[in-house]
Each structure stands twice: as C-alpha cells, then as structure tokens.
Amino acid sequence: GAGVSQTPSNKVTEKGKYVELRCDPISGHTALYWYRQSLGQGPEFLIYFQGTGAADDSGLPNDRFFAVRPEGSVSTLKIQRTERGDSAVYLCASTADPRGGTGELFFGEGSRLTVL
Amino acid sequence: GQSLEQPSEVTAVEGAIVQINCTYQTSGFYGLSWYQQHDGGAPTFLSYNALDGLEETGRFSSFLSRSDSYGYLLLQELQMKDSASYFCAVPDTGRRALTFGSGTRLQVQP
C-alpha cells in the first residue's frame, strides 16, 4: 500500500500480558516514529528510528516498552506486563527527511490497545 | 523542553470562518505545523510555517508570529467534513521528533 500500515487495528488484552504492535512505513522512508495518544490528547512521542537504530527513545515511559526495526523498514513496538494505564492508541509515522522541508509526518491509523 | 497551548474546543456554523490559536514555548524554534485528525483516523498534515506571515492552502491558512511565539490556523467556508481535531506541533531541538499540542476539537454545525 501507499500509506503507513499498522496492525492490529484493535487489540484487547489482559493486565500482565505481552503485546506486540506492528508498523509498516511508507517505502523509502528512513525515519520512523512511534507515538501514543490518549483520548482527548495530542500524540505523545515515544521513540524515533533513523534506519535500523533507535536515534531517540527518550519518550518510552519505562522499561516495559521496547521497539525494534531490524531491517530499517518494519518496526515492532513491544509492551511487557501490560497495565491498564497502557490503554491508548499507538500511532506510527514515517518521513523521508525529518529535517528537510516541512518535516511532514505520515501517520498510520493506529493500533487501539485496551488492557482489561 | 517544548510546550504548546491551544483551546480545547471550538464551535462554528457551516460557511463561517474559524480561527484556532496556538501559543508555544520552545528552547529552539524550527517551525510550526498543523495536523488534522478525524475521529478514529490518522493525523494528517495541513501546513507548516517557518517564517512570519500567512501561508494559504485553499480554504485553510496558517499564520506565524515568531516574536509572539504564536500561530493560528484559519479555516474558511467551513464544511461539515471539517469537524475534527486540530493539533499544532513543533520540532524538538534536534529537529527529529514533533511535540504536539493537546488539540482543538472543532464542531461544525449546520
């Protein structure tokens, strides 16, 4: 597809379980971001990849959150020992050059995580 | 760090003009962006201002005053489909990630 693809679109899990969320960015985009959005709030930065490496993971809330991008394309956000407070929409975005032009981010529609 | 303030909600009628304000505090300034998000949808880019003044794109315009750390999004000839949340955003000091405001929910009424 032409846009950023995220799966699953919805995930319901129980407290304490492990969750993986996947992001397939726009082809050729080297920069990839994960954001978290709670109801009525703006997207909150979690982590930024440039190629395969995590260039900035300062937004990850704690060590239960981890993300990888092993081949510089698809990324997976991993959440261990989920808590009810982790319930949110997890957004992925990509761009060709964050420092060039408008720095426009292309977002996916998100993965809605509900922790019961 | 960065912080942005915008009104939580704005209501307007179809065909009218509405202005959504945004004030920001940043340690370095690299431009102000605006994004639109419909309920359940992805945020989509609307505009970007790096320099002072007005940028026009169809029915939408965006304004920036760097001396006042202030910008606004102007929507003209409002349509029902413009009902959405609108976010202002600024890049971090490394110009890598965006920090978003908490959003303004626009309700367009018939």
PDB file of C-alpha atoms in Angstrom:
ATOM      1  CA  GLY A   1       0.000   0.000   0.000  1.00  0.00           C
ATOM      2  CA  ALA A   2       0.952   3.621  -0.369  1.00  0.00           C
ATOM      3  CA  GLY A   3       0.450   4.663   3.237  1.00  0.00           C
ATOM      4  CA  VAL A   4       1.669   3.679   6.688  1.00  0.00           C
ATOM      5  CA  SER A   5       0.101   0.404   7.729  1.00  0.00           C
ATOM      6  CA  GLN A   6      -0.408  -0.671  11.338  1.00  0.00           C
ATOM      7  CA  THR A   7      -1.582  -3.984  12.710  1.00  0.00           C
ATOM      8  CA  PRO A   8      -3.586  -4.947  14.583  1.00  0.00           C
ATOM      9  CA  SER A   9      -6.066  -2.091  14.386  1.00  0.00           C
ATOM     10  CA  ASN A  10      -7.537  -3.194  17.700  1.00  0.00           C
ATOM     11  CA  LYS A  11      -6.034  -5.265  20.482  1.00  0.00           C
ATOM     12  CA  VAL A  12      -7.722  -6.239  23.728  1.00  0.00           C
ATOM     13  CA  THR A  13      -5.536  -7.927  26.316  1.00  0.00           C
ATOM     14  CA  GLU A  14      -5.473  -8.687  29.993  1.00  0.00           C
ATOM     15  CA  LYS A  15      -3.345  -6.956  32.552  1.00  0.00           C
ATOM     16  CA  GLY A  16       0.086  -8.544  32.754  1.00  0.00           C
ATOM     17  CA  LYS A  17       0.136  -9.899  29.209  1.00  0.00           C
ATOM     18  CA  TYR A  18       2.691  -9.196  26.477  1.00  0.00           C
ATOM     19  CA  VAL A  19       1.695  -7.258  23.353  1.00  0.00           C
ATOM     20  CA  GLU A  20       3.335  -6.571  20.001  1.00  0.00           C
ATOM     21  CA  LEU A  21       2.206  -3.825  17.636  1.00  0.00           C
ATOM     22  CA  ARG A  22       3.491  -3.686  14.077  1.00  0.00           C
ATOM     23  CA  CYS A  23       4.157  -0.767  11.743  1.00  0.00           C
ATOM     24  CA  ASP A  24       4.919  -0.917   8.032  1.00  0.00           C
ATOM     25  CA  PRO A  25       6.101   2.554   6.942  1.00  0.00           C
ATOM     26  CA  ILE A  26       5.966   4.160   3.527  1.00  0.00           C
ATOM     27  CA  SER A  27       8.552   2.566   1.275  1.00  0.00           C
ATOM     28  CA  GLY A  28      11.793   4.511   1.247  1.00  0.00           C
ATOM     29  CA  HIS A  29      11.108   6.455   4.432  1.00  0.00           C
ATOM     30  CA  THR A  30      14.160   6.102   6.637  1.00  0.00           C
ATOM     31  CA  ALA A  31      12.687   7.861   9.673  1.00  0.00           C
ATOM     32  CA  LEU A  32      10.047   6.067  11.735  1.00  0.00           C
ATOM     33  CA  TYR A  33       8.264   7.215  14.871  1.00  0.00           C
ATOM     34  CA  TRP A  34       6.010   5.718  17.497  1.00  0.00           C
ATOM     35  CA  TYR A  35       3.562   7.964  19.315  1.00  0.00           C
ATOM     36  CA  ARG A  36       0.904   7.225  21.913  1.00  0.00           C
ATOM     37  CA  GLN A  37      -2.403   9.060  22.008  1.00  0.00           C
ATOM     38  CA  SER A  38      -4.844   9.023  24.869  1.00  0.00           C
ATOM     39  CA  LEU A  39      -8.444  10.125  24.456  1.00  0.00           C
ATOM     40  CA  GLY A  40      -8.724  13.885  24.045  1.00  0.00           C
ATOM     41  CA  GLN A  41      -4.970  14.393  23.945  1.00  0.00           C
ATOM     42  CA  GLY A  42      -2.360  15.017  21.280  1.00  0.00           C
ATOM     43  CA  PRO A  43       0.083  12.353  20.133  1.00  0.00           C
ATOM     44  CA  GLU A  44       2.865  11.818  22.681  1.00  0.00           C
ATOM     45  CA  PHE A  45       6.326  10.933  21.353  1.00  0.00           C
ATOM     46  CA  LEU A  46       7.715   7.529  22.317  1.00  0.00           C
ATOM     47  CA  ILE A  47      10.651   6.631  20.068  1.00  0.00           C
ATOM     48  CA  TYR A  48      12.323   7.616  16.796  1.00  0.00           C
ATOM     49  CA  PHE A  49      14.306   5.389  14.421  1.00  0.00           C
ATOM     50  CA  GLN A  50      16.669   6.560  11.726  1.00  0.00           C
ATOM     51  CA  GLY A  51      17.289   3.449   9.676  1.00  0.00           C
ATOM     52  CA  THR A  52      17.717   0.448  11.959  1.00  0.00           C
ATOM     53  CA  GLY A  53      18.840   2.298  15.063  1.00  0.00           C
ATOM     54  CA  ALA A  54      16.776   3.964  17.750  1.00  0.00           C
ATOM     55  CA  ALA A  55      18.058   7.529  17.495  1.00  0.00           C
ATOM     56  CA  ASP A  56      15.894   8.784  20.344  1.00  0.00           C
ATOM     57  CA  ASP A  57      13.984   6.611  22.814  1.00  0.00           C
ATOM     58  CA  SER A  58      13.544   9.317  25.436  1.00  0.00           C
ATOM     59  CA  GLY A  59       9.752   9.117  25.239  1.00  0.00           C
ATOM     60  CA  LEU A  60       9.443   5.478  26.271  1.00  0.00           C
ATOM     61  CA  PRO A  61       7.684   5.617  29.671  1.00  0.00           C
ATOM     62  CA  ASN A  62       9.569   2.740  31.316  1.00  0.00           C
ATOM     63  CA  ASP A  63      11.488  -0.443  30.595  1.00  0.00           C
ATOM     64  CA  ARG A  64       8.320  -2.406  29.836  1.00  0.00           C
ATOM     65  CA  PHE A  65       8.279  -0.669  26.465  1.00  0.00           C
ATOM     66  CA  PHE A  66      10.690  -1.623  23.718  1.00  0.00           C
ATOM     67  CA  ALA A  67      10.771  -1.171  19.943  1.00  0.00           C
ATOM     68  CA  VAL A  68      12.830  -2.654  17.146  1.00  0.00           C
ATOM     69  CA  ARG A  69      13.362  -2.033  13.456  1.00  0.00           C
ATOM     70  CA  PRO A  70      15.822  -4.769  12.461  1.00  0.00           C
ATOM     71  CA  GLU A  71      15.938  -4.189   8.707  1.00  0.00           C
ATOM     72  CA  GLY A  72      15.237  -0.482   8.581  1.00  0.00           C
ATOM     73  CA  SER A  73      11.679  -0.905   7.390  1.00  0.00           C
ATOM     74  CA  VAL A  74       9.010  -2.633   9.500  1.00  0.00           C
ATOM     75  CA  SER A  75       9.020  -1.795  13.198  1.00  0.00           C
ATOM     76  CA  THR A  76       7.505  -3.575  16.175  1.00  0.00           C
ATOM     77  CA  LEU A  77       6.562  -1.927  19.457  1.00  0.00           C
ATOM     78  CA  LYS A  78       6.656  -4.410  22.319  1.00  0.00           C
ATOM     79  CA  ILE A  79       4.960  -3.913  25.660  1.00  0.00           C
ATOM     80  CA  GLN A  80       5.630  -6.326  28.502  1.00  0.00           C
ATOM     81  CA  ARG A  81       3.470  -6.882  31.594  1.00  0.00           C
ATOM     82  CA  THR A  82       0.757  -4.576  30.290  1.00  0.00           C
ATOM     83  CA  GLU A  83      -1.054  -2.308  32.717  1.00  0.00           C
ATOM     84  CA  ARG A  84      -4.466  -0.672  32.426  1.00  0.00           C
ATOM     85  CA  GLY A  85      -2.724   2.693  32.041  1.00  0.00           C
ATOM     86  CA  ASP A  86      -1.160   1.468  28.798  1.00  0.00           C
ATOM     87  CA  SER A  87      -4.572   1.605  27.129  1.00  0.00           C
ATOM     88  CA  ALA A  88      -4.315   4.120  24.289  1.00  0.00           C
ATOM     89  CA  VAL A  89      -3.995   4.405  20.527  1.00  0.00           C
ATOM     90  CA  TYR A  90      -0.447   3.716  19.400  1.00  0.00           C
ATOM     91  CA  LEU A  91       0.393   5.667  16.267  1.00  0.00           C
ATOM     92  CA  CYS A  92       3.227   5.047  13.880  1.00  0.00           C
ATOM     93  CA  ALA A  93       4.549   7.691  11.493  1.00  0.00           C
ATOM     94  CA  SER A  94       7.265   7.866   8.879  1.00  0.00           C
ATOM     95  CA  THR A  95       9.012  10.512   6.837  1.00  0.00           C
ATOM     96  CA  ALA A  96      11.813  10.697   4.297  1.00  0.00           C
ATOM     97  CA  ASP A  97      13.731  13.512   5.958  1.00  0.00           C
ATOM     98  CA  PRO A  98      12.636  14.970   9.312  1.00  0.00           C
ATOM     99  CA  ARG A  99      14.983  17.924   8.944  1.00  0.00           C
ATOM    100  CA  GLY A 100      14.093  18.800   5.375  1.00  0.00           C
ATOM    101  CA  GLY A 101      11.313  20.987   4.111  1.00  0.00           C
ATOM    102  CA  THR A 102       8.196  20.818   6.201  1.00  0.00           C
ATOM    103  CA  GLY A 103       9.244  17.694   8.073  1.00  0.00           C
ATOM    104  CA  GLU A 104       5.784  16.322   7.332  1.00  0.00           C
ATOM    105  CA  LEU A 105       4.978  13.119   9.178  1.00  0.00           C
ATOM    106  CA  PHE A 106       2.794  10.474   7.544  1.00  0.00           C
ATOM    107  CA  PHE A 107       0.762   8.660  10.176  1.00  0.00           C
ATOM    108  CA  GLY A 108      -0.951   5.307  10.192  1.00  0.00           C
ATOM    109  CA  GLU A 109      -4.432   4.943  11.634  1.00  0.00           C
ATOM    110  CA  GLY A 110      -3.053   3.449  14.798  1.00  0.00           C
ATOM    111  CA  SER A 111      -3.443   0.366  16.930  1.00  0.00           C
ATOM    112  CA  ARG A 112      -6.014   0.782  19.674  1.00  0.00           C
ATOM    113  CA  LEU A 113      -4.828  -1.109  22.754  1.00  0.00           C
ATOM    114  CA  THR A 114      -7.232  -1.902  25.566  1.00  0.00           C
ATOM    115  CA  VAL A 115      -5.863  -3.501  28.715  1.00  0.00           C
ATOM    116  CA  LEU A 116      -8.555  -5.055  30.887  1.00  0.00           C
TER     117      LEU A 116
ATOM    118  CA  GLY B   1      11.530  21.338  26.548  1.00  0.00           C
ATOM    119  CA  GLN B   2       8.586  22.267  24.408  1.00  0.00           C
ATOM    120  CA  SER B   3       5.019  23.111  25.368  1.00  0.00           C
ATOM    121  CA  LEU B   4       2.050  24.232  23.302  1.00  0.00           C
ATOM    122  CA  GLU B   5      -1.314  25.636  24.288  1.00  0.00           C
ATOM    123  CA  GLN B   6      -4.465  25.648  22.217  1.00  0.00           C
ATOM    124  CA  PRO B   7      -8.168  25.869  23.065  1.00  0.00           C
ATOM    125  CA  SER B   8      -9.786  22.541  23.790  1.00  0.00           C
ATOM    126  CA  GLU B   9     -12.931  23.111  21.745  1.00  0.00           C
ATOM    127  CA  VAL B  10     -14.352  25.489  19.139  1.00  0.00           C
ATOM    128  CA  THR B  11     -17.829  25.501  17.620  1.00  0.00           C
ATOM    129  CA  ALA B  12     -18.821  27.230  14.380  1.00  0.00           C
ATOM    130  CA  VAL B  13     -21.529  27.040  11.734  1.00  0.00           C
ATOM    131  CA  GLU B  14     -21.274  25.848   8.178  1.00  0.00           C
ATOM    132  CA  GLY B  15     -19.946  28.504   5.817  1.00  0.00           C
ATOM    133  CA  ALA B  16     -18.348  30.532   8.585  1.00  0.00           C
ATOM    134  CA  ILE B  17     -14.688  31.292   9.319  1.00  0.00           C
ATOM    135  CA  VAL B  18     -12.942  29.950  12.412  1.00  0.00           C
ATOM    136  CA  GLN B  19      -9.517  30.643  13.881  1.00  0.00           C
ATOM    137  CA  ILE B  20      -7.668  28.156  16.092  1.00  0.00           C
ATOM    138  CA  ASN B  21      -4.859  29.691  18.108  1.00  0.00           C
ATOM    139  CA  CYS B  22      -1.654  28.119  19.331  1.00  0.00           C
ATOM    140  CA  THR B  23       0.999  29.542  21.633  1.00  0.00           C
ATOM    141  CA  TYR B  24       4.247  27.709  22.155  1.00  0.00           C
ATOM    142  CA  GLN B  25       7.345  27.650  24.313  1.00  0.00           C
ATOM    143  CA  THR B  26      10.447  26.075  22.822  1.00  0.00           C
ATOM    144  CA  SER B  27      14.149  26.049  23.561  1.00  0.00           C
ATOM    145  CA  GLY B  28      14.816  26.445  19.844  1.00  0.00           C
ATOM    146  CA  PHE B  29      12.357  27.195  17.066  1.00  0.00           C
ATOM    147  CA  TYR B  30      12.236  25.295  13.771  1.00  0.00           C
ATOM    148  CA  GLY B  31       8.728  25.945  12.564  1.00  0.00           C
ATOM    149  CA  LEU B  32       5.095  25.384  13.490  1.00  0.00           C
ATOM    150  CA  SER B  33       2.998  22.655  11.885  1.00  0.00           C
ATOM    151  CA  TRP B  34      -0.710  21.908  11.896  1.00  0.00           C
ATOM    152  CA  TYR B  35      -2.357  18.492  11.661  1.00  0.00           C
ATOM    153  CA  GLN B  36      -5.983  17.433  11.291  1.00  0.00           C
ATOM    154  CA  GLN B  37      -7.395  14.260  12.803  1.00  0.00           C
ATOM    155  CA  HIS B  38     -10.898  12.897  12.307  1.00  0.00           C
ATOM    156  CA  ASP B  39     -12.275  10.602  14.998  1.00  0.00           C
ATOM    157  CA  GLY B  40     -10.658   7.197  14.664  1.00  0.00           C
ATOM    158  CA  GLY B  41      -8.406   8.372  11.863  1.00  0.00           C
ATOM    159  CA  ALA B  42      -4.775   9.199  11.304  1.00  0.00           C
ATOM    160  CA  PRO B  43      -3.410  12.694  11.898  1.00  0.00           C
ATOM    161  CA  THR B  44      -2.792  14.317   8.517  1.00  0.00           C
ATOM    162  CA  PHE B  45      -0.516  17.230   7.726  1.00  0.00           C
ATOM    163  CA  LEU B  46      -2.146  20.546   6.879  1.00  0.00           C
ATOM    164  CA  SER B  47       0.513  23.238   6.904  1.00  0.00           C
ATOM    165  CA  TYR B  48       3.917  24.401   8.062  1.00  0.00           C
ATOM    166  CA  ASN B  49       5.251  27.875   8.869  1.00  0.00           C
ATOM    167  CA  ALA B  50       8.943  28.545   9.346  1.00  0.00           C
ATOM    168  CA  LEU B  51       8.792  32.295   8.768  1.00  0.00           C
ATOM    169  CA  ASP B  52       6.454  35.021   9.976  1.00  0.00           C
ATOM    170  CA  GLY B  53       3.332  35.630   7.973  1.00  0.00           C
ATOM    171  CA  LEU B  54       0.413  33.880   6.387  1.00  0.00           C
ATOM    172  CA  GLU B  55       0.536  30.692   4.313  1.00  0.00           C
ATOM    173  CA  GLU B  56      -2.572  29.902   2.300  1.00  0.00           C
ATOM    174  CA  THR B  57      -3.624  26.492   1.012  1.00  0.00           C
ATOM    175  CA  GLY B  58      -7.128  26.525  -0.378  1.00  0.00           C
ATOM    176  CA  ARG B  59      -9.677  27.100   2.366  1.00  0.00           C
ATOM    177  CA  PHE B  60      -7.025  26.724   5.063  1.00  0.00           C
ATOM    178  CA  SER B  61      -4.427  29.317   6.032  1.00  0.00           C
ATOM    179  CA  SER B  62      -1.823  29.312   8.764  1.00  0.00           C
ATOM    180  CA  PHE B  63      -0.153  32.272  10.399  1.00  0.00           C
ATOM    181  CA  LEU B  64       3.013  32.592  12.452  1.00  0.00           C
ATOM    182  CA  SER B  65       4.491  35.338  14.599  1.00  0.00           C
ATOM    183  CA  ARG B  66       7.844  34.192  15.976  1.00  0.00           C
ATOM    184  CA  SER B  67       8.256  37.285  18.154  1.00  0.00           C
ATOM    185  CA  ASP B  68       4.979  36.434  19.924  1.00  0.00           C
ATOM    186  CA  SER B  69       5.545  32.648  19.910  1.00  0.00           C
ATOM    187  CA  TYR B  70       2.087  32.432  18.421  1.00  0.00           C
ATOM    188  CA  GLY B  71       0.363  30.989  15.424  1.00  0.00           C
ATOM    189  CA  TYR B  72      -3.108  30.215  14.214  1.00  0.00           C
ATOM    190  CA  LEU B  73      -4.951  28.077  11.741  1.00  0.00           C
ATOM    191  CA  LEU B  74      -7.729  29.786   9.796  1.00  0.00           C
ATOM    192  CA  LEU B  75     -10.462  27.713   8.203  1.00  0.00           C
ATOM    193  CA  GLN B  76     -12.778  29.461   5.759  1.00  0.00           C
ATOM    194  CA  GLU B  77     -16.079  28.414   4.204  1.00  0.00           C
ATOM    195  CA  LEU B  78     -16.494  25.759   6.846  1.00  0.00           C
ATOM    196  CA  GLN B  79     -17.955  22.443   5.804  1.00  0.00           C
ATOM    197  CA  MET B  80     -19.377  19.662   7.942  1.00  0.00           C
ATOM    198  CA  LYS B  81     -16.403  17.485   6.992  1.00  0.00           C
ATOM    199  CA  ASP B  82     -14.097  19.975   8.736  1.00  0.00           C
ATOM    200  CA  SER B  83     -15.387  18.694  12.082  1.00  0.00           C
ATOM    201  CA  ALA B  84     -12.234  17.143  13.514  1.00  0.00           C
ATOM    202  CA  SER B  85      -9.422  17.753  15.983  1.00  0.00           C
ATOM    203  CA  TYR B  86      -6.646  20.128  15.006  1.00  0.00           C
ATOM    204  CA  PHE B  87      -3.165  19.963  16.511  1.00  0.00           C
ATOM    205  CA  CYS B  88      -0.302  22.416  16.373  1.00  0.00           C
ATOM    206  CA  ALA B  89       3.181  20.923  16.654  1.00  0.00           C
ATOM    207  CA  VAL B  90       6.806  21.995  16.855  1.00  0.00           C
ATOM    208  CA  PRO B  91      10.017  20.017  16.227  1.00  0.00           C
ATOM    209  CA  ASP B  92      12.271  19.187  19.150  1.00  0.00           C
ATOM    210  CA  THR B  93      15.675  20.819  19.445  1.00  0.00           C
ATOM    211  CA  GLY B  94      17.220  18.075  17.308  1.00  0.00           C
ATOM    212  CA  ARG B  95      14.573  18.622  14.613  1.00  0.00           C
ATOM    213  CA  ARG B  96      13.779  14.941  14.689  1.00  0.00           C
ATOM    214  CA  ALA B  97      10.534  14.440  16.576  1.00  0.00           C
ATOM    215  CA  LEU B  98       7.435  16.624  16.800  1.00  0.00           C
ATOM    216  CA  THR B  99       5.845  17.734  20.046  1.00  0.00           C
ATOM    217  CA  PHE B 100       2.081  18.133  19.674  1.00  0.00           C
ATOM    218  CA  GLY B 101      -0.397  20.329  21.477  1.00  0.00           C
ATOM    219  CA  SER B 102      -3.364  18.713  23.179  1.00  0.00           C
ATOM    220  CA  GLY B 103      -5.601  19.576  20.250  1.00  0.00           C
ATOM    221  CA  THR B 104      -8.651  21.697  19.471  1.00  0.00           C
ATOM    222  CA  ARG B 105     -11.852  19.875  18.717  1.00  0.00           C
ATOM    223  CA  LEU B 106     -13.809  21.745  16.044  1.00  0.00           C
ATOM    224  CA  GLN B 107     -17.520  21.128  15.761  1.00  0.00           C
ATOM    225  CA  VAL B 108     -19.177  22.485  12.635  1.00  0.00           C
ATOM    226  CA  GLN B 109     -22.932  22.863  12.996  1.00  0.00           C
ATOM    227  CA  PRO B 110     -25.486  23.163  10.183  1.00  0.00           C
TER     228      PRO B 110
END
